[in-house]
Short mmCIF file of C-alpha atoms and ligand atoms in Angstrom, two decimals:
data_model
loop_
_atom_site.label_atom_id
_atom_site.label_comp_id
_atom_site.label_asym_id
_atom_site.label_seq_id
_atom_site.Cartn_x
_atom_site.Cartn_y
_atom_site.Cartn_z
CA MET A 24 -3.06 6.63 31.50
CA SER A 25 -3.25 3.95 29.50
CA GLU A 26 0.57 2.10 28.93
CA LYS A 27 1.36 0.69 25.50
CA ILE A 28 2.30 -2.36 24.40
CA PHE A 29 4.05 -2.90 21.33
CA VAL A 30 3.43 -6.25 19.26
CA PHE A 31 5.86 -8.02 17.52
CA ASP A 32 4.72 -10.32 15.36
CA THR A 33 6.40 -13.97 14.55
CA THR A 34 4.90 -15.66 12.29
CA LEU A 35 6.94 -15.17 10.01
CA ARG A 36 9.98 -16.64 11.43
CA ASP A 37 9.30 -19.05 13.82
CA GLY A 38 5.24 -19.36 13.04
CA GLU A 39 6.47 -20.71 10.07
CA GLN A 40 9.01 -23.38 11.83
CA SER A 41 5.95 -25.25 12.53
CA PRO A 42 6.05 -28.49 10.65
CA GLY A 43 5.44 -28.51 7.18
CA ALA A 44 4.81 -24.86 7.42
CA SER A 45 6.91 -23.45 4.72
CA LEU A 46 6.03 -20.21 2.68
CA ASN A 47 7.02 -18.79 -0.17
CA VAL A 48 8.45 -14.81 -0.80
CA TYR A 49 5.46 -14.23 -2.36
CA GLU A 50 3.35 -15.82 0.36
CA LYS A 51 5.21 -13.98 3.00
CA PHE A 52 5.64 -10.67 2.08
CA GLU A 53 1.60 -11.06 1.42
CA ILE A 54 1.20 -12.50 5.00
CA ALA A 55 3.52 -8.62 6.21
CA ARG A 56 0.81 -6.49 4.33
CA GLN A 57 -1.30 -7.79 6.31
CA LEU A 58 0.16 -7.28 9.41
CA VAL A 59 1.35 -4.73 8.08
CA LYS A 60 -2.89 -2.97 7.77
CA LEU A 61 -3.46 -4.85 11.15
CA LYS A 62 -0.95 -2.49 12.36
CA VAL A 63 1.95 -4.77 14.78
CA ASP A 64 4.82 -2.60 15.74
CA ILE A 65 7.32 -4.55 14.33
CA ILE A 66 7.51 -7.60 11.81
CA GLU A 67 10.25 -10.80 12.69
CA ALA A 68 10.73 -11.68 8.95
CA GLY A 69 12.81 -14.98 9.07
CA PHE A 70 16.24 -16.17 9.59
CA PRO A 71 18.50 -14.73 6.71
CA VAL A 72 21.67 -16.46 7.16
CA SER A 73 19.93 -19.77 6.97
CA SER A 74 19.13 -19.76 3.21
CA PRO A 75 18.52 -17.56 0.55
CA ALA A 76 15.40 -17.55 0.22
CA GLN A 77 15.07 -16.23 3.87
CA PHE A 78 17.23 -14.07 3.36
CA GLU A 79 15.54 -12.57 0.08
CA ALA A 80 12.56 -12.78 2.18
CA VAL A 81 13.06 -10.53 4.59
CA LYS A 82 15.09 -8.74 2.58
CA ARG A 83 11.57 -7.47 0.65
CA ILE A 84 9.47 -6.57 2.85
CA ALA A 85 12.21 -4.99 4.72
CA ASP A 86 12.68 -2.36 1.44
CA GLU A 87 9.21 -2.18 0.93
CA LEU A 88 6.91 -1.94 3.70
CA ASP A 89 7.27 1.03 6.44
CA VAL A 90 7.75 -0.68 9.68
CA VAL A 91 10.28 -2.18 11.91
CA VAL A 92 11.87 -5.08 10.14
CA ALA A 93 13.78 -7.17 12.79
CA ALA A 94 16.39 -10.37 11.27
CA LEU A 95 17.28 -12.73 13.61
CA ALA A 96 20.89 -13.73 13.86
CA ARG A 97 22.53 -16.23 16.32
CA ALA A 98 24.95 -14.34 19.21
CA LYS A 99 27.24 -14.82 16.00
CA GLU A 100 29.12 -12.62 13.42
CA ILE A 101 27.73 -13.92 9.82
CA ASP A 102 24.65 -14.54 11.00
CA ILE A 103 24.70 -10.66 11.87
CA LYS A 104 25.88 -9.60 9.26
CA SER A 105 23.87 -11.38 6.99
CA ALA A 106 20.61 -10.33 8.97
CA TYR A 107 22.07 -6.58 8.53
CA ASP A 108 22.77 -7.16 4.81
CA ALA A 109 18.63 -8.52 4.82
CA LEU A 110 17.67 -4.98 6.31
CA ARG A 111 20.44 -2.76 4.85
CA ASN A 112 17.60 -0.61 2.82
CA GLY A 113 15.34 -0.83 4.84
CA LYS A 114 13.72 2.21 6.42
CA ARG A 115 13.09 0.59 9.86
CA PRO A 116 15.92 -2.05 10.63
CA ARG A 117 16.06 -4.23 14.01
CA ILE A 118 18.54 -7.77 14.40
CA HIS A 119 17.21 -9.45 16.80
CA THR A 120 20.25 -12.03 17.79
CA PHE A 121 20.18 -14.90 20.28
CA SER A 122 21.84 -17.35 23.57
CA SER A 123 21.04 -19.65 25.02
CA THR A 124 21.30 -18.78 28.67
CA SER A 125 20.03 -21.86 30.64
CA ASP A 126 22.31 -24.12 32.18
CA ILE A 127 20.52 -27.32 29.62
CA HIS A 128 20.91 -25.66 26.89
CA ILE A 129 24.91 -24.08 28.07
CA LEU A 130 25.96 -27.26 29.12
CA GLY A 131 23.79 -29.69 25.60
CA LYS A 132 24.15 -27.64 22.91
CA PHE A 133 28.20 -25.60 23.71
CA GLY A 134 31.28 -27.01 23.25
CA ASP A 135 34.31 -28.32 26.22
CA GLU A 136 36.90 -26.51 22.65
CA LYS A 137 35.50 -23.47 22.28
CA TYR A 138 32.77 -22.61 25.51
CA GLY A 139 35.52 -23.88 28.39
CA LYS A 140 35.10 -27.48 29.74
CA THR A 141 33.01 -26.33 33.55
CA LEU A 142 29.17 -24.58 33.72
CA GLU A 143 31.01 -21.34 35.04
CA GLU A 144 33.70 -21.49 31.80
CA LYS A 145 30.79 -21.86 30.15
CA ARG A 146 28.42 -19.06 31.19
CA LYS A 147 31.63 -16.71 31.25
CA THR A 148 31.58 -17.41 26.95
CA VAL A 149 28.43 -16.67 26.95
CA LEU A 150 28.41 -13.93 29.16
CA LYS A 151 31.11 -11.91 26.87
CA MET A 152 29.83 -13.56 23.85
CA SER A 153 26.30 -11.93 24.62
CA TYR A 154 27.92 -8.72 25.30
CA ASP A 155 30.51 -8.62 21.90
CA MET A 156 27.62 -9.76 19.03
CA VAL A 157 25.39 -6.62 20.24
CA GLN A 158 27.95 -4.26 20.12
CA TYR A 159 29.14 -6.52 17.20
CA ALA A 160 25.06 -5.93 15.43
CA LYS A 161 25.10 -1.92 16.65
CA THR A 162 27.62 -1.38 14.36
CA PHE A 163 25.21 -1.71 11.77
CA VAL A 164 21.92 -0.92 13.45
CA ASP A 165 20.60 1.48 16.29
CA ASP A 166 17.19 -1.20 17.26
CA VAL A 167 18.78 -4.23 19.24
CA GLU A 168 17.45 -6.31 20.41
CA PHE A 169 18.88 -9.51 22.74
CA SER A 170 17.00 -12.81 23.43
CA ALA A 171 17.65 -14.91 26.09
CA GLU A 172 17.16 -18.41 24.97
CA ASP A 173 15.06 -20.78 27.69
CA ALA A 174 15.32 -17.56 29.58
CA GLY A 175 11.56 -19.62 31.00
CA ARG A 176 14.86 -22.73 32.23
CA THR A 177 17.97 -20.14 33.37
CA ASP A 178 18.34 -18.94 36.63
CA ILE A 179 17.70 -16.17 37.62
CA GLY A 180 20.66 -14.47 38.54
CA TYR A 181 22.65 -15.58 35.61
CA LEU A 182 19.35 -13.93 34.07
CA ALA A 183 19.45 -10.78 35.35
CA ASP A 184 23.68 -10.53 34.75
CA ILE A 185 23.05 -10.97 30.92
CA VAL A 186 19.91 -8.49 30.30
CA GLU A 187 22.32 -5.77 32.29
CA THR A 188 24.88 -6.23 29.72
CA ALA A 189 23.01 -7.05 26.61
CA ILE A 190 21.86 -3.89 28.17
CA GLU A 191 25.64 -2.37 28.81
CA ALA A 192 26.28 -3.27 25.21
CA GLY A 193 23.33 -1.23 23.86
CA ALA A 194 20.71 -4.01 23.12
CA THR A 195 17.61 -1.92 23.70
CA THR A 196 14.76 -4.93 24.02
CA ILE A 197 15.36 -7.75 25.64
CA ASN A 198 13.37 -10.84 24.94
CA ILE A 199 12.88 -13.19 27.55
CA PRO A 200 11.71 -16.27 26.04
CA ASP A 201 10.20 -19.53 27.34
CA THR A 202 11.18 -20.80 24.82
CA THR A 203 10.25 -24.53 25.57
CA GLY A 204 6.61 -23.64 27.31
CA TYR A 205 7.58 -25.48 30.84
CA THR A 206 6.35 -21.86 33.28
CA MET A 207 3.36 -21.47 35.50
CA PRO A 208 1.85 -17.96 34.51
CA SER A 209 2.64 -16.75 38.48
CA GLU A 210 5.68 -18.13 38.10
CA PHE A 211 6.88 -16.35 35.06
CA GLY A 212 5.57 -13.28 36.17
CA GLN A 213 7.36 -13.04 38.91
CA LYS A 214 10.26 -13.61 37.14
CA ILE A 215 9.81 -10.56 35.09
CA ALA A 216 9.43 -8.78 38.58
CA GLU A 217 12.82 -10.31 39.33
CA LEU A 218 14.53 -8.78 36.48
CA LYS A 219 13.02 -5.43 37.11
CA LYS A 220 14.25 -5.47 40.36
CA ARG A 221 17.63 -6.96 39.70
CA VAL A 222 18.59 -4.97 36.26
CA LYS A 223 19.78 -1.60 37.62
CA ASN A 224 19.74 -0.46 34.07
CA VAL A 225 16.62 -1.70 32.92
CA ASP A 226 15.33 0.86 32.30
CA LYS A 227 17.27 1.63 29.21
CA ALA A 228 15.13 -0.93 27.37
CA ILE A 229 11.83 -2.48 26.42
CA ILE A 230 11.66 -6.35 27.99
CA SER A 231 9.63 -8.34 25.45
CA VAL A 232 8.64 -11.76 26.47
CA HIS A 233 7.91 -14.53 24.01
CA CYS A 234 6.13 -17.53 25.23
CA HIS A 235 5.62 -21.11 23.42
CA ASN A 236 2.54 -22.95 24.72
CA ASP A 237 3.76 -26.84 25.85
CA LEU A 238 1.59 -26.13 28.38
CA GLY A 239 -1.03 -24.42 26.57
CA LEU A 240 0.09 -21.38 29.12
CA ALA A 241 1.79 -19.48 26.34
CA VAL A 242 -0.76 -16.95 25.91
CA ALA A 243 -1.77 -16.47 30.38
CA ASN A 244 2.06 -16.78 30.91
CA THR A 245 2.39 -13.50 27.91
CA LEU A 246 -0.01 -11.82 30.06
CA SER A 247 1.57 -12.62 33.26
CA ALA A 248 4.59 -10.92 32.13
CA ILE A 249 2.67 -7.76 31.05
CA GLN A 250 1.30 -7.04 34.77
CA ASN A 251 4.96 -7.40 36.22
CA GLY A 252 6.83 -5.14 33.49
CA ALA A 253 6.58 -6.35 30.15
CA ARG A 254 5.47 -4.14 27.38
CA GLN A 255 6.41 -6.04 24.15
CA VAL A 256 4.71 -9.33 22.66
CA GLU A 257 5.87 -11.43 20.87
CA CYS A 258 3.07 -13.81 19.55
CA THR A 259 2.11 -14.91 16.14
CA ILE A 260 -1.03 -15.45 14.40
CA ASN A 261 -3.07 -18.57 15.71
CA GLY A 262 -0.52 -19.42 18.02
CA ILE A 263 1.73 -20.72 15.04
CA GLY A 264 5.27 -21.75 15.81
CA GLU A 265 7.83 -24.27 16.63
CA ARG A 266 6.13 -27.26 18.39
CA ALA A 267 2.82 -26.52 20.30
CA GLY A 268 3.48 -23.21 18.55
CA ASN A 269 3.54 -19.64 20.45
CA ALA A 270 1.61 -17.52 21.65
CA SER A 271 -1.50 -16.60 19.88
CA LEU A 272 -1.30 -12.49 18.56
CA GLU A 273 -5.00 -13.00 18.12
CA GLU A 274 -6.03 -14.23 22.47
CA ILE A 275 -3.45 -11.89 23.47
CA ILE A 276 -5.12 -8.66 21.69
CA MET A 277 -8.29 -9.68 22.39
CA ALA A 278 -7.85 -10.31 26.14
CA LEU A 279 -6.36 -7.03 26.85
CA LYS A 280 -9.50 -5.29 24.59
CA VAL A 281 -12.18 -7.61 26.17
CA ARG A 282 -10.75 -6.64 29.99
CA GLN A 283 -9.77 -3.36 29.14
CA ASP A 284 -11.53 -2.91 32.40
CA LEU A 285 -9.25 -5.02 34.78
CA TRP A 286 -6.11 -3.55 32.55
CA LYS A 287 -5.02 -0.43 31.50
CA TYR A 288 -2.58 -1.58 29.13
CA LYS A 289 -2.96 -0.76 25.32
CA THR A 290 -1.72 -1.33 21.38
CA ASP A 291 -2.57 -0.15 18.46
CA ILE A 292 -4.19 -3.62 16.95
CA ASP A 293 -6.66 -2.87 14.68
CA THR A 294 -8.30 -5.52 15.70
CA THR A 295 -10.71 -5.96 12.74
CA GLU A 296 -8.28 -7.09 9.76
CA ILE A 297 -7.59 -10.10 13.37
CA TYR A 298 -9.78 -12.15 10.91
CA ASN A 299 -8.46 -12.21 7.64
CA ALA A 300 -4.79 -11.77 9.51
CA SER A 301 -6.06 -15.39 10.12
CA ARG A 302 -7.11 -17.09 7.08
CA MET A 303 -4.24 -15.81 4.76
CA VAL A 304 -2.30 -17.36 6.92
CA SER A 305 -4.22 -20.81 7.25
CA GLY A 306 -3.79 -20.59 3.47
CA PHE A 307 -0.77 -20.16 2.96
CA THR A 308 0.75 -22.45 5.56
CA GLY A 309 -1.83 -25.06 4.96
CA ILE A 310 -2.27 -25.03 8.76
CA VAL A 311 -5.87 -25.70 9.89
CA VAL A 312 -7.81 -23.87 12.78
CA GLN A 313 -9.07 -25.84 14.61
CA PRO A 314 -12.76 -25.15 15.12
CA ASN A 315 -12.84 -24.58 18.87
CA LYS A 316 -9.61 -22.11 19.07
CA ALA A 317 -10.71 -18.58 20.67
CA ILE A 318 -11.69 -15.44 18.63
CA VAL A 319 -11.01 -16.75 14.74
CA GLY A 320 -12.40 -20.47 15.36
CA GLU A 321 -14.65 -21.99 12.89
CA ASN A 322 -17.40 -21.82 15.89
CA ALA A 323 -16.21 -18.81 18.71
CA PHE A 324 -19.33 -17.31 17.24
CA ALA A 325 -21.83 -19.84 17.06
CA HIS A 326 -24.72 -20.70 19.32
CA GLU A 327 -25.55 -23.55 19.09
CA SER A 328 -28.12 -24.97 22.29
CA GLY A 329 -31.01 -23.54 22.08
CA ILE A 330 -30.80 -21.66 25.28
CA HIS A 331 -28.24 -19.61 24.06
CA GLN A 332 -29.92 -18.94 20.72
CA ASP A 333 -32.65 -17.69 22.49
CA GLY A 334 -30.92 -16.20 25.57
CA MET A 335 -28.68 -14.48 22.13
CA LEU A 336 -31.26 -12.91 20.72
CA LYS A 337 -33.00 -10.87 23.67
CA ASN A 338 -29.62 -9.68 24.09
CA ASN A 339 -25.97 -10.97 22.31
CA GLN A 340 -24.28 -9.47 25.50
CA THR A 341 -25.46 -12.83 27.44
CA TYR A 342 -23.49 -15.37 25.98
CA GLU A 343 -21.06 -13.24 23.19
CA ILE A 344 -17.90 -11.21 25.71
CA MET A 345 -17.12 -9.15 22.18
CA ARG A 346 -18.97 -8.88 19.02
CA PRO A 347 -18.21 -10.92 15.66
CA ALA A 348 -16.98 -7.34 13.90
CA ASP A 349 -14.58 -6.58 16.82
CA VAL A 350 -11.89 -9.37 15.11
CA GLY A 351 -12.97 -8.44 11.49
CA VAL A 352 -15.66 -11.63 11.39
CA ASN A 353 -18.51 -10.83 9.38
CA LYS A 354 -22.27 -12.12 9.68
CA THR A 355 -23.43 -11.16 6.42
CA LYS A 356 -21.27 -12.74 4.38
CA ILE A 357 -20.62 -11.05 1.11
CA VAL A 358 -21.55 -13.59 -1.76
CA LEU A 359 -20.27 -13.32 -5.36
CA GLY A 360 -21.74 -15.54 -8.37
CA ARG A 361 -20.90 -14.81 -11.93
CA HIS A 362 -22.42 -11.81 -12.74
CA SER A 363 -20.08 -9.93 -10.39
CA GLY A 364 -17.91 -8.47 -12.89
CA ARG A 365 -14.07 -7.77 -12.96
CA HIS A 366 -14.37 -4.96 -10.94
CA GLY A 367 -16.24 -6.07 -7.87
CA LEU A 368 -13.75 -8.86 -7.37
CA LYS A 369 -11.34 -6.06 -7.95
CA VAL A 370 -13.36 -4.45 -4.53
CA ARG A 371 -13.41 -7.81 -2.99
CA LEU A 372 -10.10 -8.83 -3.06
CA ASP A 373 -8.58 -5.56 -1.84
CA GLU A 374 -11.06 -5.48 1.36
CA LEU A 375 -9.37 -9.05 2.43
CA GLY A 376 -6.59 -7.44 2.25
CA TYR A 377 -5.21 -8.73 -0.72
CA LYS A 378 -2.46 -6.75 -3.41
CA PHE A 379 -2.71 -8.25 -6.77
CA THR A 380 -1.40 -6.88 -10.38
CA GLU A 381 -3.03 -6.13 -13.74
CA ASP A 382 -1.92 -10.02 -14.89
CA GLU A 383 -2.31 -11.92 -11.85
CA LEU A 384 -6.54 -10.53 -10.97
CA GLN A 385 -6.90 -12.05 -15.18
CA LYS A 386 -5.29 -15.17 -13.81
CA VAL A 387 -7.98 -14.86 -10.60
CA TYR A 388 -10.78 -13.96 -12.83
CA THR A 389 -10.32 -16.84 -15.23
CA LYS A 390 -10.76 -19.28 -12.42
CA PHE A 391 -13.37 -16.56 -10.45
CA LEU A 392 -15.66 -17.14 -13.71
CA GLU A 393 -15.20 -21.31 -13.79
CA LEU A 394 -15.77 -21.73 -10.24
CA ALA A 395 -18.97 -19.14 -10.31
CA ASP A 396 -19.83 -21.27 -13.21
CA LYS A 397 -20.14 -24.44 -11.17
CA LYS A 398 -20.84 -23.24 -7.84
CA LYS A 399 -23.30 -19.83 -8.17
CA GLU A 400 -22.40 -18.35 -5.22
CA VAL A 401 -18.87 -17.81 -4.11
CA PHE A 402 -17.60 -16.48 -0.29
CA ASP A 403 -14.15 -14.75 0.73
CA ASP A 404 -13.67 -17.35 1.88
CA ASP A 405 -13.01 -19.97 -2.29
CA LEU A 406 -11.58 -15.74 -2.70
CA ARG A 407 -9.26 -16.24 -0.39
CA ILE A 408 -8.55 -20.38 -1.55
CA LEU A 409 -8.60 -18.46 -5.39
CA MET A 410 -5.94 -15.97 -3.91
CA GLY A 411 -3.64 -18.69 -2.64
CA ASP A 412 -4.19 -21.68 -5.29
CA GLU A 413 -3.99 -19.80 -8.69
CA VAL A 414 -1.48 -16.57 -7.54
CA TYR A 415 0.67 -16.95 -5.84
CA LYS A 416 1.03 -21.05 -5.83
CA ALA A 417 1.72 -20.81 -9.45
CA ARG A 418 5.03 -19.50 -9.49
CA GLU A 419 6.51 -23.11 -8.52
CA MET A 420 8.66 -25.31 -10.23
CA TYR A 421 6.25 -27.99 -11.22
CA GLU A 422 3.06 -28.19 -12.14
CA LEU A 423 -0.80 -30.18 -12.46
CA ASP A 424 -1.66 -29.81 -16.19
CA TYR A 425 -4.11 -32.64 -16.53
CA LEU A 426 -5.24 -35.80 -14.50
CA GLN A 427 -7.25 -38.52 -15.71
CA VAL A 428 -8.93 -40.86 -13.86
CA ASN A 429 -10.10 -44.19 -13.32
CA ALA A 430 -11.59 -45.76 -10.72
CA GLY A 431 -14.96 -47.56 -9.75
CA THR A 432 -15.71 -50.85 -8.00
CA PHE A 433 -14.77 -52.88 -10.10
CA THR A 434 -12.05 -51.11 -11.97
CA ILE A 435 -7.81 -51.27 -10.57
CA PRO A 436 -7.56 -47.04 -9.83
CA THR A 437 -5.83 -46.28 -12.96
CA ALA A 438 -4.50 -42.19 -13.25
CA THR A 439 -2.90 -40.32 -16.02
CA ILE A 440 -0.93 -37.45 -15.19
CA ARG A 441 1.13 -34.45 -17.14
CA LEU A 442 3.02 -31.87 -14.76
CA LYS A 443 4.66 -28.59 -16.55
CA VAL A 444 7.51 -28.04 -15.42
CA GLY A 445 8.61 -24.84 -16.94
CA GLU A 446 8.05 -24.75 -20.90
CA GLU A 447 8.05 -28.72 -20.84
CA THR A 448 6.08 -31.67 -20.27
CA ILE A 449 6.21 -34.49 -18.36
CA GLN A 450 3.72 -37.57 -18.88
CA GLU A 451 2.88 -40.64 -17.09
CA SER A 452 -0.14 -42.80 -15.42
CA SER A 453 -0.16 -45.45 -12.83
CA THR A 454 -2.39 -48.23 -10.81
CA GLY A 455 -2.66 -48.13 -7.03
CA ASP A 456 -4.75 -48.46 -4.32
CA GLY A 457 -7.01 -45.84 -4.66
CA PRO A 458 -7.38 -42.90 -7.12
CA VAL A 459 -5.65 -40.60 -5.35
CA ASP A 460 -2.86 -43.37 -4.49
CA ALA A 461 -2.66 -44.15 -8.39
CA CYS A 462 -2.07 -40.66 -8.69
CA PHE A 463 0.64 -39.97 -6.28
CA ASN A 464 1.64 -43.53 -7.58
CA ALA A 465 1.89 -41.30 -11.27
CA ILE A 466 3.85 -38.56 -9.93
CA GLU A 467 5.79 -40.22 -8.06
CA ARG A 468 7.24 -41.89 -11.60
CA ALA A 469 7.29 -38.55 -13.41
CA LEU A 470 9.45 -36.84 -11.31
CA ASN A 471 11.92 -40.12 -10.17
CA LEU A 472 10.94 -38.94 -7.04
CA LYS A 473 9.34 -41.25 -3.81
CA PRO A 474 8.79 -39.09 -0.70
CA THR A 475 6.87 -40.10 2.71
CA VAL A 476 3.39 -39.05 2.96
CA GLU A 477 3.41 -38.19 6.54
CA SER A 478 -0.10 -37.53 6.43
CA TYR A 479 -2.84 -36.16 4.02
CA ASN A 480 -6.08 -34.98 5.28
CA VAL A 481 -8.67 -33.63 3.09
CA ARG A 482 -11.93 -31.31 3.82
CA SER A 483 -14.25 -29.41 2.40
CA VAL A 484 -13.79 -25.75 3.04
CA THR A 485 -16.28 -23.92 1.21
CA GLN A 486 -20.18 -23.94 2.32
CA GLY A 487 -22.90 -26.61 -0.13
CA ARG A 488 -22.88 -29.06 -2.49
CA GLN A 489 -20.36 -28.03 -4.24
CA ALA A 490 -18.13 -26.58 -1.65
CA LEU A 491 -14.30 -26.29 -2.91
CA GLY A 492 -12.20 -29.64 -1.49
CA GLU A 493 -9.28 -28.75 -0.26
CA ALA A 494 -6.47 -31.14 1.23
CA ILE A 495 -3.13 -31.07 2.00
CA VAL A 496 -0.36 -33.45 2.47
CA ARG A 497 2.43 -33.22 4.00
CA ILE A 498 6.02 -35.87 3.03
CA ARG A 499 8.74 -36.04 5.10
CA SER A 500 12.48 -35.89 3.47
CA GLU A 501 15.38 -36.55 6.56
CA GLU A 502 14.69 -34.10 8.83
CA ASN A 503 11.61 -31.82 7.75
CA SER A 504 8.83 -32.20 6.69
CA PHE A 505 6.50 -30.27 3.98
CA THR A 506 3.45 -29.17 3.39
CA GLY A 507 1.31 -28.67 0.00
CA ARG A 508 -2.14 -27.33 -0.26
CA GLY A 509 -4.37 -28.14 -2.66
CA VAL A 510 -8.07 -26.93 -4.24
CA SER A 511 -10.88 -27.32 -6.54
CA THR A 512 -14.38 -28.87 -6.49
CA ASP A 513 -13.24 -32.56 -7.85
CA ILE A 514 -11.19 -33.60 -4.49
CA ILE A 515 -8.60 -36.30 -6.57
CA GLU A 516 -7.27 -33.19 -8.63
CA ALA A 517 -7.22 -31.20 -4.87
CA SER A 518 -5.02 -34.87 -3.78
CA ALA A 519 -2.62 -34.38 -6.91
CA LYS A 520 -2.12 -30.20 -6.35
CA ALA A 521 -1.88 -31.01 -3.02
CA TYR A 522 0.96 -33.24 -3.33
CA VAL A 523 2.68 -31.87 -6.72
CA GLN A 524 2.97 -28.29 -4.03
CA ALA A 525 4.38 -30.76 -1.19
CA ILE A 526 7.20 -32.05 -3.67
CA ASN A 527 7.38 -27.64 -5.20
CA GLN A 528 7.96 -26.82 -1.47
CA TYR A 529 11.03 -29.77 -1.18
CA GLN A 530 12.15 -29.02 -4.41
CA LEU A 531 12.50 -25.03 -2.78
CA TYR A 532 14.82 -26.70 0.19
CA GLN A 533 16.31 -28.29 -1.38
CA ARG A 534 17.89 -26.07 -3.45
CA THR A 535 18.31 -22.94 -1.78
CA ASN A 536 19.35 -24.50 1.77
CA ILE A 537 22.50 -24.18 2.44
CA ASN A 538 24.87 -25.83 4.87
CA LEU A 539 27.00 -23.70 6.97
CA SER A 540 30.14 -25.31 7.65
CA GLU A 541 30.23 -25.11 10.72
CA GLU A 542 27.16 -26.51 11.91
CA LYS A 543 24.24 -27.27 10.19
CA ILE A 544 21.78 -24.53 9.86
CA THR A 545 17.69 -25.00 9.68
CA MET A 546 15.21 -23.70 11.35
CA GLN A 547 14.43 -26.05 13.15
CA SER A 548 17.51 -26.40 14.71
CA ILE A 549 17.23 -23.57 16.45
O1 KIV B 18 11.46 -20.00 21.72
C1 KIV B 18 12.88 -18.65 21.86
O2 KIV B 18 13.70 -18.90 22.74
C2 KIV B 18 13.05 -18.50 20.40
C3 KIV B 18 14.82 -17.12 19.84
C4 KIV B 18 15.25 -17.59 19.16
C5 KIV B 18 13.57 -15.26 20.75
O3 KIV B 18 12.39 -18.05 19.08
ZN1 ZN B 19 10.23 -19.15 20.15
#
């Protein structure tokens, strides 16, 4: 009989810690709905104490969706209380609390005054604090997960003590993160096997793993942990996350599915929803999926060489270990055009996993007609972009209302832009080194801001000469970066939209991020 592996998706928490990937509440909710369709077991929706926006997103997801919703909390009362407040009206709340356990973290992060002078004293304090805080979380909910941060580099004896203590305090899931992506698959698997042997109450909790990808081994480490007794995997769509990211959900799931001959594990994941989830996350975060990415990359099912194509025509198993349809990649592309009508558009958007109000549908339909006029054939990717661009981003502070650009071989590039700010408009003009620079300068003048542009990329996201162009702009302010994405058949307009959106993300962060007195909490500081 196959054993169930629980899938804990942390796209909305660790995934959102990817540089520049901040998501607004609407986008998070939409992704959460898609994760429910995908049938993940647990959604980690955010870190409520870190900002009102995080709190609101966790609350909305917990209130409205019937799935286990986890909220992250450091081993501190203020965090745990905030996590509970966000989750309290949800059907299936989980508080996920954590503390660092490796010597490097304990010595590097915990001050002498509060934690003790020596490593031994500090370790004792962390042990007690973990016990107390799991107990505290248990006063609010039954479902408590405890993570031993940097477990990958934690001494096995101390790790076993921490795990035993957290279970004794009532934790029902114990997570063993390889926070820095340091371990090798055999070593990490061995660590899980050792814990199963050493911890006397280990059967009272599910062992979970959470692997980062700094050495490109996150998925391999996760699979090795499963073989050694882990029964929950923490992962993200497209493998996004802090630094090099987290273990990718789609790779773990398809490895388990494709090699059922090897391993008898099952998950509840509906693999045909993987591709929609991947596209949605990429669209909302602005993090492009590399073409050769396993399972969801553009080339994952493309066969280039003649020999391969010939083999595929004779029998597709010659070069494909899974079918594109297994992960929801539809080879026969559904194409809409200007005669498709509002109902046809609604049906296709439903199939792609979107939910919208009648007003939003009308708005997208208008945009769809404009696009169909320019492009004739409108593909799924065009629709995904319209949804992200027109429905969810539209509720932001500044909106590009009008743009005019003069550029040419012998002219000084000049741009005039008009921005909508609620009911008001601001108009400005500027010159620049090129048409995009002129637009950015005009926007900066209008808003009286001068952020550092960290990166700027343009690419075509759909097919054909009239393809939609996507611009992604990342700006930086102190230790945080913010990404904006703009789409249009005109790449200058796409660039201006992207810049305005990045500024919107920055403004949102400024308005909602709270600086808790003791230490500054940002997602990057975890
Ligand atoms: O990587 C990590 O250790 C984490 C914990 C908070 C679980 O993200
Ligand atoms: Zn992590």
